[in-house]
């Protein structure tokens, strides 16, 4: 039977970050990856003229320190994103298009109300420890309510609720009606408690060489330590005699096992030798599912219109768009529109999405050279997009979230406060450090 010091499951950013640190410390590590490629939820392709197009994770922010450090270590370059660009934002509300940075339905009183609520939210967020939200004296009651419940109870107007819901659609996270207040406070506390969602903190940089290049570079460094097309179906934990069974029936053993799998695919793996409470916690987590859309054009035509490529849309298939790269627009189909998207005949999807884009950006939006649709929602090796926390979920998942049960270690963006590439790298390197410390 093949034997190693450590088996890492999954060659996404988390598994690769863990394996890279383990290998650098002289550990004999093997990474088992279901797909025929590395990267997981970071994936890229290129247009015929050589521009990279990200089909998965793309952007990071100022407080994403673990990711930023890794990018530096790999010799890659961070550059500003659309957040730094001038130009006006577009709003598609019903069939009407509005252009400008002011939200068209908000009165001055609504705007003041929004600012007041944002301050209250930040003050409350600062009381939540992102690493231990369960220790908050009001954890259970903050988790029981949704963000929308809290806004209503705090006197927020329907216009304020609409703005927050539109932001959630554009980010493709769960509706504010279905998001735990505690989970959102935890997320924003991790980001410095600077408001409902501060774009500088979350989205101001990207890797010039391509976000997926971060994963591809680590995979290249690890070489044949990464085994592709090797889905894992079973994990057995027992002291030094741990083993993992592949779908082919092959069994590989190791002194430690690191799961870097998303929570959906992890539920499909049969696990023995791990405590019931840990399995219950891991299996209780869920994702907000999404489909990513990208359209490549000859140039960033929206700039000629004085626009920045950012749009917010309702009640469309797309939740919104942003400028990804020169001439490339990104968009996401959020959980609230996915039912309608999957009900749309496959041969109609692209044309209906194009219609939405051209309603926002005019006829020029129809002149793409390539159109990309990447369905992560039902992809068997992702089954989602980023973690989603419904009211009650933080309490139900509990303080085992993001912790280890040696020799079974857990990492991945789902094991951080709210997902994201930062969560993958931070927890991946954390798992490696925990193993090396032992
Ligand atoms: C469309 C989209 C846009 C996003 N945008 C951003 C963004 O702009 N900024 C940001 O920070 N984050 C973004 N994210 C989130 C970010 O990409 C992810 O959180 C992060 O890449 C996840 O890394 P991971 O290693 O934890 O998991 P994954 O990347 O999902 O890696 C898990 C790996 O496990 C493998 N696997 C699954 N099951 C098995 C099995 N049974 N056996 C073996 N291998 C298995 C998978 O194939 C995969 O390679 C986005 C995600 C998506 C999908």
Short mmCIF file of C-alpha atoms and ligand atoms in Angstrom, two decimals:
data_model
loop_
_atom_site.label_atom_id
_atom_site.label_comp_id
_atom_site.label_asym_id
_atom_site.label_seq_id
_atom_site.Cartn_x
_atom_site.Cartn_y
_atom_site.Cartn_z
CA UNK A 1 0.00 0.00 0.00
CA UNK A 2 1.30 3.47 -0.93
CA UNK A 3 2.20 5.41 2.25
CA UNK A 4 3.04 9.07 2.93
CA UNK A 5 3.47 11.35 5.93
CA UNK A 6 0.44 13.44 4.98
CA UNK A 7 -2.41 13.06 2.49
CA UNK A 8 -4.07 16.31 1.42
CA UNK A 9 -7.51 16.01 -0.19
CA UNK A 10 -8.21 18.61 -2.85
CA UNK A 11 -5.88 20.75 -4.98
CA UNK A 12 -7.68 24.05 -4.54
CA UNK A 13 -5.91 27.06 -3.02
CA UNK A 14 -6.29 25.57 0.47
CA UNK A 15 -4.94 22.09 -0.27
CA UNK A 16 -2.10 23.46 -2.37
CA UNK A 17 -1.13 26.07 0.25
CA UNK A 18 -1.06 23.34 2.91
CA UNK A 19 0.92 20.92 0.74
CA UNK A 20 3.41 23.62 -0.32
CA UNK A 21 4.31 24.44 3.29
CA UNK A 22 4.46 20.76 4.24
CA UNK A 23 6.71 19.92 1.28
CA UNK A 24 8.95 22.92 2.04
CA UNK A 25 9.42 21.54 5.56
CA UNK A 26 10.54 18.18 4.16
CA UNK A 27 7.28 16.32 4.74
CA UNK A 28 6.36 13.54 2.32
CA UNK A 29 2.97 14.81 1.13
CA UNK A 30 0.58 13.69 -1.61
CA UNK A 31 -2.38 15.75 -2.85
CA UNK A 32 -5.37 13.81 -4.19
CA UNK A 33 -7.48 15.84 -6.60
CA UNK A 34 -10.74 14.74 -8.25
CA UNK A 35 -10.48 16.98 -11.29
CA UNK A 36 -7.90 16.72 -14.04
CA UNK A 37 -6.62 20.21 -13.14
CA UNK A 38 -5.48 22.18 -10.10
CA UNK A 39 -7.19 25.26 -8.65
CA UNK A 40 -10.71 24.14 -7.72
CA UNK A 41 -12.78 27.30 -7.54
CA UNK A 42 -10.06 29.35 -9.21
CA UNK A 43 -9.98 28.55 -12.90
CA UNK A 44 -8.95 30.55 -15.94
CA UNK A 45 -9.02 30.38 -19.67
CA UNK A 46 -7.85 32.83 -22.32
CA UNK A 47 -9.40 34.66 -25.23
CA UNK A 48 -8.02 33.94 -28.74
CA UNK A 49 -5.90 37.14 -28.45
CA UNK A 50 -4.36 35.92 -25.18
CA UNK A 51 -6.22 37.83 -22.46
CA UNK A 52 -6.88 35.80 -19.34
CA UNK A 53 -10.48 35.29 -18.25
CA UNK A 54 -11.20 34.20 -14.68
CA UNK A 55 -14.12 31.80 -14.40
CA UNK A 56 -13.94 31.51 -10.61
CA UNK A 57 -12.33 33.51 -7.76
CA UNK A 58 -10.84 36.76 -8.93
CA UNK A 59 -10.43 39.60 -6.46
CA UNK A 60 -9.02 40.21 -2.97
CA UNK A 61 -9.00 43.14 -0.56
CA UNK A 62 -6.74 44.98 1.85
CA UNK A 63 -7.26 42.69 4.83
CA UNK A 64 -6.62 39.48 2.84
CA UNK A 65 -3.15 39.27 4.32
CA UNK A 66 -2.48 35.53 3.96
CA UNK A 67 -3.35 35.59 0.25
CA UNK A 68 -1.34 38.75 -0.36
CA UNK A 69 1.70 37.29 1.38
CA UNK A 70 1.47 34.08 -0.67
CA UNK A 71 1.23 36.08 -3.91
CA UNK A 72 4.44 37.87 -2.91
CA UNK A 73 6.21 34.60 -2.08
CA UNK A 74 5.24 33.19 -5.49
CA UNK A 75 6.71 36.26 -7.24
CA UNK A 76 3.31 37.32 -8.64
CA UNK A 77 1.96 40.87 -8.81
CA UNK A 78 -1.08 42.52 -7.25
CA UNK A 79 -2.73 45.32 -9.26
CA UNK A 80 -5.79 47.52 -8.60
CA UNK A 81 -9.24 46.29 -9.64
CA UNK A 82 -12.32 48.06 -10.97
CA UNK A 83 -12.71 49.62 -7.50
CA UNK A 84 -10.09 52.22 -8.48
CA UNK A 85 -11.71 53.02 -11.81
CA UNK A 86 -13.65 56.21 -12.45
CA UNK A 87 -16.86 56.18 -14.42
CA UNK A 88 -20.44 55.78 -13.39
CA UNK A 89 -22.32 52.79 -12.08
CA UNK A 90 -25.37 51.34 -13.86
CA UNK A 91 -28.61 50.20 -12.25
CA UNK A 92 -31.16 48.00 -14.00
CA UNK A 93 -34.32 48.14 -11.92
CA UNK A 94 -37.25 46.37 -13.50
CA UNK A 95 -37.01 47.46 -17.12
CA UNK A 96 -35.56 50.87 -16.30
CA UNK A 97 -31.88 51.73 -16.53
CA UNK A 98 -30.32 54.43 -14.34
CA UNK A 99 -26.74 55.65 -14.58
CA UNK A 100 -24.88 57.40 -11.78
CA UNK A 101 -23.49 56.77 -8.35
CA UNK A 102 -26.63 57.84 -6.51
CA UNK A 103 -29.13 55.06 -5.92
CA UNK A 104 -32.15 56.25 -7.89
CA UNK A 105 -34.89 55.26 -5.42
CA UNK A 106 -33.23 56.64 -2.29
CA UNK A 107 -34.48 59.94 -0.87
CA UNK A 108 -32.17 62.08 1.27
CA UNK A 109 -33.96 60.70 4.32
CA UNK A 110 -33.28 57.11 3.12
CA UNK A 111 -29.62 57.92 2.64
CA UNK A 112 -29.33 59.32 6.16
CA UNK A 113 -31.14 56.24 7.43
CA UNK A 114 -28.70 53.97 5.58
CA UNK A 115 -25.70 55.76 7.07
CA UNK A 116 -27.15 55.56 10.58
CA UNK A 117 -27.82 51.83 10.21
CA UNK A 118 -24.39 51.20 8.73
CA UNK A 119 -22.79 52.86 11.77
CA UNK A 120 -24.93 50.79 14.13
CA UNK A 121 -24.05 47.63 12.21
CA UNK A 122 -20.32 48.43 12.37
CA UNK A 123 -20.49 49.14 16.09
CA UNK A 124 -22.22 45.82 16.67
CA UNK A 125 -19.82 43.99 14.31
CA UNK A 126 -16.86 45.27 16.33
CA UNK A 127 -18.23 43.37 19.35
CA UNK A 128 -18.01 40.01 17.51
CA UNK A 129 -14.74 38.07 17.58
CA UNK A 130 -14.47 36.57 14.06
CA UNK A 131 -12.50 33.62 15.43
CA UNK A 132 -15.00 32.96 18.19
CA UNK A 133 -18.44 34.45 17.45
CA UNK A 134 -19.97 31.84 19.81
CA UNK A 135 -18.39 33.69 22.76
CA UNK A 136 -20.53 36.78 22.13
CA UNK A 137 -22.99 37.19 25.03
CA UNK A 138 -25.88 37.52 22.52
CA UNK A 139 -24.57 34.95 20.02
CA UNK A 140 -27.73 32.84 19.93
CA UNK A 141 -30.13 35.75 19.47
CA UNK A 142 -27.89 37.47 16.87
CA UNK A 143 -27.73 34.21 14.94
CA UNK A 144 -31.48 33.59 15.11
CA UNK A 145 -32.38 36.70 13.11
CA UNK A 146 -31.62 37.60 9.51
CA UNK A 147 -29.83 40.77 8.42
CA UNK A 148 -33.17 41.97 7.00
CA UNK A 149 -34.96 41.29 10.33
CA UNK A 150 -32.36 43.41 12.10
CA UNK A 151 -32.63 46.27 9.59
CA UNK A 152 -36.43 46.30 9.94
CA UNK A 153 -36.26 46.17 13.74
CA UNK A 154 -33.76 49.05 13.72
CA UNK A 155 -36.22 51.17 11.72
CA UNK A 156 -34.72 50.71 8.23
CA UNK A 157 -37.02 51.77 5.41
CA UNK A 158 -37.98 49.52 2.45
CA UNK A 159 -35.58 51.62 0.34
CA UNK A 160 -32.65 50.72 2.63
CA UNK A 161 -33.64 47.05 2.55
CA UNK A 162 -33.77 47.20 -1.24
CA UNK A 163 -30.26 48.62 -1.43
CA UNK A 164 -28.88 45.86 0.79
CA UNK A 165 -30.71 43.17 -1.16
CA UNK A 166 -29.38 44.54 -4.43
CA UNK A 167 -25.82 44.42 -3.04
CA UNK A 168 -26.36 40.81 -1.96
CA UNK A 169 -27.57 39.92 -5.47
CA UNK A 170 -24.54 41.58 -7.08
CA UNK A 171 -22.18 39.66 -4.77
CA UNK A 172 -24.23 36.52 -5.39
CA UNK A 173 -24.47 35.73 -1.71
CA UNK A 174 -27.72 34.63 -0.06
CA UNK A 175 -30.59 37.09 0.28
CA UNK A 176 -30.42 39.33 3.37
CA UNK A 177 -33.70 37.65 4.37
CA UNK A 178 -31.83 34.32 4.58
CA UNK A 179 -28.49 35.46 6.03
CA UNK A 180 -27.75 35.18 9.74
CA UNK A 181 -27.04 38.55 11.33
CA UNK A 182 -24.29 36.97 13.44
CA UNK A 183 -22.62 35.50 10.33
CA UNK A 184 -22.63 38.88 8.60
CA UNK A 185 -21.35 40.66 11.71
CA UNK A 186 -18.57 38.06 11.96
CA UNK A 187 -17.63 38.58 8.32
CA UNK A 188 -17.51 42.36 8.60
CA UNK A 189 -15.69 42.19 11.92
CA UNK A 190 -12.95 40.21 10.18
CA UNK A 191 -12.77 42.99 7.58
CA UNK A 192 -12.35 45.72 10.21
CA UNK A 193 -16.03 46.51 10.91
CA UNK A 194 -16.14 49.33 8.37
CA UNK A 195 -19.73 49.10 7.20
CA UNK A 196 -22.07 46.67 5.49
CA UNK A 197 -19.52 45.80 2.79
CA UNK A 198 -16.49 47.94 2.12
CA UNK A 199 -15.25 47.40 -1.44
CA UNK A 200 -11.75 48.63 -0.57
CA UNK A 201 -11.47 46.02 2.17
CA UNK A 202 -12.85 43.18 0.05
CA UNK A 203 -12.19 43.86 -3.61
CA UNK A 204 -9.40 46.31 -4.40
CA UNK A 205 -6.70 44.03 -5.86
CA UNK A 206 -6.21 41.13 -8.22
CA UNK A 207 -3.25 39.14 -9.48
CA UNK A 208 -1.97 40.57 -12.76
CA UNK A 209 -0.75 37.17 -13.97
CA UNK A 210 -4.25 35.73 -13.32
CA UNK A 211 -5.88 34.68 -10.05
CA UNK A 212 -5.77 31.02 -11.05
CA UNK A 213 -2.03 31.37 -11.70
CA UNK A 214 -1.58 31.43 -7.90
CA UNK A 215 -2.88 27.86 -7.73
CA UNK A 216 -1.18 26.75 -10.94
CA UNK A 217 2.19 28.02 -9.70
CA UNK A 218 1.90 26.07 -6.45
CA UNK A 219 0.76 22.96 -8.34
CA UNK A 220 3.76 23.24 -10.66
CA UNK A 221 6.09 23.54 -7.64
CA UNK A 222 4.54 20.43 -6.10
CA UNK A 223 4.93 18.50 -9.38
CA UNK A 224 3.99 14.84 -9.17
CA UNK A 225 3.10 15.18 -5.50
CA UNK A 226 -0.32 16.17 -6.92
CA UNK A 227 -2.32 13.24 -8.29
CA UNK A 228 -5.10 14.36 -10.64
CA UNK A 229 -8.34 12.58 -11.60
CA UNK A 230 -8.22 10.91 -8.19
CA UNK A 231 -11.57 11.46 -6.42
CA UNK A 232 -11.58 10.28 -2.82
CA UNK A 233 -14.60 8.27 -1.66
CA UNK A 234 -13.63 7.20 1.85
CA UNK A 235 -11.46 8.41 4.76
CA UNK A 236 -10.52 6.31 7.78
CA UNK A 237 -8.80 7.92 10.77
CA UNK A 238 -7.06 5.75 13.34
CA UNK A 239 -3.91 7.03 15.10
CA UNK A 240 -0.99 6.34 12.79
CA UNK A 241 -3.03 3.94 10.61
CA UNK A 242 -5.07 6.41 8.60
CA UNK A 243 -6.09 5.65 5.08
CA UNK A 244 -7.97 7.12 2.19
CA UNK A 245 -9.79 5.16 -0.52
CA UNK A 246 -10.04 6.51 -4.05
CA UNK A 247 -13.11 5.97 -6.24
CA UNK A 248 -10.99 3.42 -8.13
CA UNK A 249 -10.67 1.34 -4.93
CA UNK A 250 -6.98 2.15 -4.43
CA UNK A 251 -6.04 2.74 -0.78
CA UNK A 252 -3.31 5.16 0.36
CA UNK A 253 -2.19 5.50 3.98
CA UNK A 254 -0.56 8.31 5.98
CA UNK A 255 0.18 9.61 9.47
CA UNK A 256 -2.16 12.55 8.94
CA UNK A 257 -5.01 13.47 6.59
CA UNK A 258 -5.91 17.03 5.61
CA UNK A 259 -9.34 17.59 4.10
CA UNK A 260 -9.32 20.67 1.87
CA UNK A 261 -12.64 19.76 0.26
CA UNK A 262 -15.64 22.08 -0.04
CA UNK A 263 -18.43 21.14 2.37
CA UNK A 264 -20.76 19.77 -0.35
CA UNK A 265 -18.37 17.20 -1.87
CA UNK A 266 -17.12 16.40 1.65
CA UNK A 267 -20.63 15.18 2.54
CA UNK A 268 -20.29 12.61 -0.27
CA UNK A 269 -17.14 11.12 1.29
CA UNK A 270 -17.66 8.32 3.82
CA UNK A 271 -15.64 9.18 6.96
CA UNK A 272 -14.92 6.91 9.92
CA UNK A 273 -12.81 7.44 13.05
CA UNK A 274 -13.71 11.11 13.44
CA UNK A 275 -15.99 12.27 16.28
CA UNK A 276 -19.73 12.51 15.60
CA UNK A 277 -19.74 16.14 16.77
CA UNK A 278 -17.09 17.09 14.19
CA UNK A 279 -18.89 15.33 11.36
CA UNK A 280 -22.18 16.93 12.41
CA UNK A 281 -20.50 20.36 12.37
CA UNK A 282 -18.82 19.82 8.99
CA UNK A 283 -21.96 18.40 7.42
CA UNK A 284 -24.12 21.27 8.70
CA UNK A 285 -22.34 23.90 6.58
CA UNK A 286 -23.82 25.04 3.30
CA UNK A 287 -23.02 27.18 0.29
CA UNK A 288 -24.73 29.99 -1.55
CA UNK A 289 -24.70 28.57 -5.09
CA UNK A 290 -23.87 30.63 -8.20
CA UNK A 291 -23.13 30.57 -11.91
CA UNK A 292 -20.43 32.88 -13.26
CA UNK A 293 -20.76 34.72 -16.55
CA UNK A 294 -17.95 36.44 -18.45
CA UNK A 295 -18.02 38.22 -21.80
CA UNK A 296 -14.87 39.21 -23.69
CA UNK A 297 -14.97 42.27 -25.98
CA UNK A 298 -12.42 43.95 -28.21
CA UNK A 299 -12.05 46.72 -25.63
CA UNK A 300 -13.66 48.13 -22.46
CA UNK A 301 -16.41 49.82 -24.49
CA UNK A 302 -18.28 50.85 -21.32
CA UNK A 303 -15.48 53.35 -20.57
CA UNK A 304 -16.34 55.22 -23.78
CA UNK A 305 -19.82 55.62 -22.28
CA UNK A 306 -18.30 57.14 -19.11
CA UNK A 307 -19.17 54.00 -17.16
CA UNK A 308 -17.09 51.74 -14.95
CA UNK A 309 -18.62 48.37 -15.93
CA UNK A 310 -20.19 47.94 -12.50
CA UNK A 311 -23.91 47.27 -12.54
CA UNK A 312 -26.59 46.19 -10.10
CA UNK A 313 -29.62 44.40 -11.51
CA UNK A 314 -33.05 43.21 -10.42
CA UNK A 315 -35.14 41.15 -11.10
CA UNK A 316 -32.87 39.67 -13.75
CA UNK A 317 -30.88 36.46 -14.10
CA UNK A 318 -27.68 38.43 -13.51
CA UNK A 319 -27.22 40.06 -10.11
CA UNK A 320 -24.75 42.55 -11.56
CA UNK A 321 -21.47 42.98 -13.42
CA UNK A 322 -17.98 44.40 -12.94
CA UNK A 323 -14.95 44.94 -15.17
CA UNK A 324 -12.61 41.98 -14.77
CA UNK A 325 -9.80 42.81 -17.17
CA UNK A 326 -9.26 44.83 -20.36
CA UNK A 327 -12.46 44.33 -22.35
CA UNK A 328 -13.74 41.54 -20.07
CA UNK A 329 -16.94 41.87 -18.05
CA UNK A 330 -17.73 39.49 -15.19
CA UNK A 331 -21.13 38.75 -13.72
CA UNK A 332 -22.78 36.32 -11.34
CA UNK A 333 -26.18 34.67 -11.29
CA UNK A 334 -27.14 34.75 -7.61
CA UNK A 335 -29.00 32.07 -5.61
CA UNK A 336 -32.29 33.97 -5.93
CA UNK A 337 -32.17 33.74 -9.76
CA UNK A 338 -30.73 30.25 -10.15
CA UNK A 339 -34.13 28.49 -10.29
CA UNK A 340 -35.12 30.69 -13.19
CA UNK A 341 -31.72 30.21 -14.84
CA UNK A 342 -31.90 26.41 -14.68
CA UNK A 343 -35.49 26.54 -15.96
CA UNK A 344 -34.29 28.49 -19.02
CA UNK A 345 -33.65 26.14 -21.96
CA UNK A 346 -29.91 25.70 -22.34
CA UNK A 347 -29.96 27.07 -25.89
CA UNK A 348 -31.68 30.27 -24.63
CA UNK A 349 -29.45 31.06 -21.65
CA UNK A 350 -26.71 32.95 -23.44
CA UNK A 351 -29.12 35.03 -25.51
CA UNK A 352 -31.23 35.96 -22.48
CA UNK A 353 -28.14 36.97 -20.52
CA UNK A 354 -26.90 38.98 -23.51
CA UNK A 355 -30.25 40.75 -23.62
CA UNK A 356 -29.79 41.78 -20.00
CA UNK A 357 -26.28 43.04 -20.71
CA UNK A 358 -27.44 45.04 -23.71
CA UNK A 359 -30.31 46.56 -21.71
CA UNK A 360 -27.66 47.88 -19.31
CA UNK A 361 -24.77 48.73 -21.65
CA UNK A 362 -26.46 49.14 -25.05
CA UNK A 363 -25.97 47.28 -28.34
CA UNK A 364 -22.17 47.19 -27.89
CA UNK A 365 -22.72 44.54 -25.20
CA UNK A 366 -23.86 42.11 -27.92
CA UNK A 367 -20.53 42.31 -29.77
CA UNK A 368 -18.51 39.96 -27.59
CA UNK A 369 -15.90 37.69 -29.12
CA UNK A 370 -16.37 35.01 -26.44
CA UNK A 371 -19.07 34.33 -23.88
CA UNK A 372 -18.38 32.10 -20.90
CA UNK A 373 -20.85 30.41 -18.57
CA UNK A 374 -19.38 28.51 -15.63
CA UNK A 375 -21.89 26.62 -13.52
CA UNK A 376 -20.41 26.07 -10.07
CA UNK A 377 -23.76 25.53 -8.40
CA UNK A 378 -24.21 21.91 -9.49
CA UNK A 379 -20.58 21.05 -10.30
CA UNK A 380 -20.07 17.82 -8.32
CA UNK A 381 -16.64 18.92 -7.04
CA UNK A 382 -17.86 22.28 -5.74
CA UNK A 383 -21.65 22.12 -5.23
CA UNK A 384 -21.97 25.83 -4.56
CA UNK A 385 -19.85 28.97 -4.70
CA UNK A 386 -19.04 30.45 -1.27
CA UNK A 387 -20.29 29.63 2.21
CA UNK A 388 -23.81 30.74 3.06
CA UNK A 389 -24.99 31.14 6.63
CA UNK A 390 -28.74 31.01 7.15
CA UNK A 391 -30.17 32.19 10.48
CA UNK A 392 -29.21 29.58 13.09
CA UNK A 393 -26.30 28.14 11.09
CA UNK A 394 -23.45 29.71 13.07
CA UNK A 395 -24.82 28.20 16.28
CA UNK A 396 -25.52 24.84 14.62
CA UNK A 397 -22.05 24.55 13.07
CA UNK A 398 -20.57 25.67 16.40
CA UNK A 399 -17.05 26.30 17.68
CA UNK A 400 -15.61 23.22 15.93
CA UNK A 401 -15.73 25.32 12.76
CA UNK A 402 -12.22 25.68 11.34
CA UNK A 403 -10.59 23.48 13.99
CA UNK A 404 -8.71 20.17 13.70
CA UNK A 405 -9.03 16.72 15.22
CA UNK A 406 -5.49 15.33 14.80
CA UNK A 407 -4.56 13.34 12.85
CA UNK A 408 -7.58 14.63 10.86
CA UNK A 409 -7.07 18.25 9.79
CA UNK A 410 -9.56 20.48 8.06
CA UNK A 411 -8.94 23.50 5.86
CA UNK A 412 -10.52 25.31 2.94
CA UNK A 413 -12.26 28.60 2.45
CA UNK A 414 -15.42 27.11 3.98
CA UNK A 415 -13.51 26.78 7.25
CA UNK A 416 -12.89 30.54 7.53
CA UNK A 417 -15.43 33.18 8.53
CA UNK A 418 -17.03 33.53 5.11
CA UNK A 419 -15.18 31.70 2.35
CA UNK A 420 -13.05 33.59 -0.20
CA UNK A 421 -9.53 32.92 -1.49
CA UNK A 422 -8.16 34.46 1.70
CA UNK A 423 -9.95 31.80 3.73
CA UNK A 424 -8.49 29.04 1.58
CA UNK A 425 -4.89 30.23 1.90
CA UNK A 426 -5.18 31.22 5.57
CA UNK A 427 -6.67 27.88 6.66
CA UNK A 428 -4.47 25.82 4.32
CA UNK A 429 -1.29 27.31 5.75
CA UNK A 430 -2.80 27.07 9.23
CA UNK A 431 -3.39 23.32 8.81
CA UNK A 432 0.21 22.82 7.63
CA UNK A 433 1.51 24.82 10.62
CA UNK A 434 -0.63 22.72 13.00
CA UNK A 435 0.80 19.49 11.57
CA UNK A 436 4.37 20.76 11.63
CA UNK A 437 3.98 21.95 15.22
CA UNK A 438 2.91 18.46 16.28
C1 LIG B 1 -17.58 32.07 -9.43
C2 LIG B 1 -16.76 32.31 -8.21
C3 LIG B 1 -16.28 33.58 -7.95
C4 LIG B 1 -15.53 33.82 -6.82
N1 LIG B 1 -15.01 35.06 -6.64
C5 LIG B 1 -14.15 35.27 -5.62
C6 LIG B 1 -13.42 36.47 -5.54
O1 LIG B 1 -13.51 37.34 -6.39
N2 LIG B 1 -12.58 36.63 -4.48
C7 LIG B 1 -12.40 35.65 -3.54
O2 LIG B 1 -11.61 35.84 -2.62
N3 LIG B 1 -13.05 34.48 -3.63
C8 LIG B 1 -13.90 34.27 -4.66
N4 LIG B 1 -14.52 33.06 -4.79
C9 LIG B 1 -14.31 32.04 -3.77
C10 LIG B 1 -12.95 31.39 -3.89
O3 LIG B 1 -12.65 31.12 -5.23
C11 LIG B 1 -12.97 30.10 -3.10
O4 LIG B 1 -13.45 30.35 -1.80
C12 LIG B 1 -11.60 29.44 -2.98
O5 LIG B 1 -10.93 29.41 -4.21
C13 LIG B 1 -11.84 28.03 -2.45
O6 LIG B 1 -10.60 27.36 -2.30
P1 LIG B 1 -10.58 25.96 -1.54
O7 LIG B 1 -9.25 25.40 -1.77
O8 LIG B 1 -11.08 26.12 -0.17
O9 LIG B 1 -11.70 25.08 -2.27
P2 LIG B 1 -11.77 24.62 -3.79
O10 LIG B 1 -11.12 25.62 -4.66
O11 LIG B 1 -13.20 24.31 -4.05
O12 LIG B 1 -10.87 23.31 -3.83
C14 LIG B 1 -11.33 22.06 -3.41
C15 LIG B 1 -10.74 21.01 -4.32
O13 LIG B 1 -11.21 19.74 -3.88
C16 LIG B 1 -11.48 18.94 -5.03
N5 LIG B 1 -12.39 17.88 -4.64
C17 LIG B 1 -13.72 17.94 -4.35
N6 LIG B 1 -14.18 16.73 -3.99
C18 LIG B 1 -13.12 15.87 -4.04
C19 LIG B 1 -12.97 14.49 -3.76
N7 LIG B 1 -13.99 13.72 -3.35
N8 LIG B 1 -11.74 13.95 -3.89
C20 LIG B 1 -10.66 14.70 -4.28
N9 LIG B 1 -10.78 16.02 -4.58
C21 LIG B 1 -11.99 16.60 -4.45
C22 LIG B 1 -12.07 19.93 -6.01
O14 LIG B 1 -12.00 19.45 -7.33
C23 LIG B 1 -11.19 21.16 -5.77
O15 LIG B 1 -10.07 21.18 -6.61
C24 LIG B 1 -15.26 32.77 -5.92
C25 LIG B 1 -15.73 31.49 -6.17
C26 LIG B 1 -16.46 31.25 -7.31
C27 LIG B 1 -16.94 29.86 -7.59
#
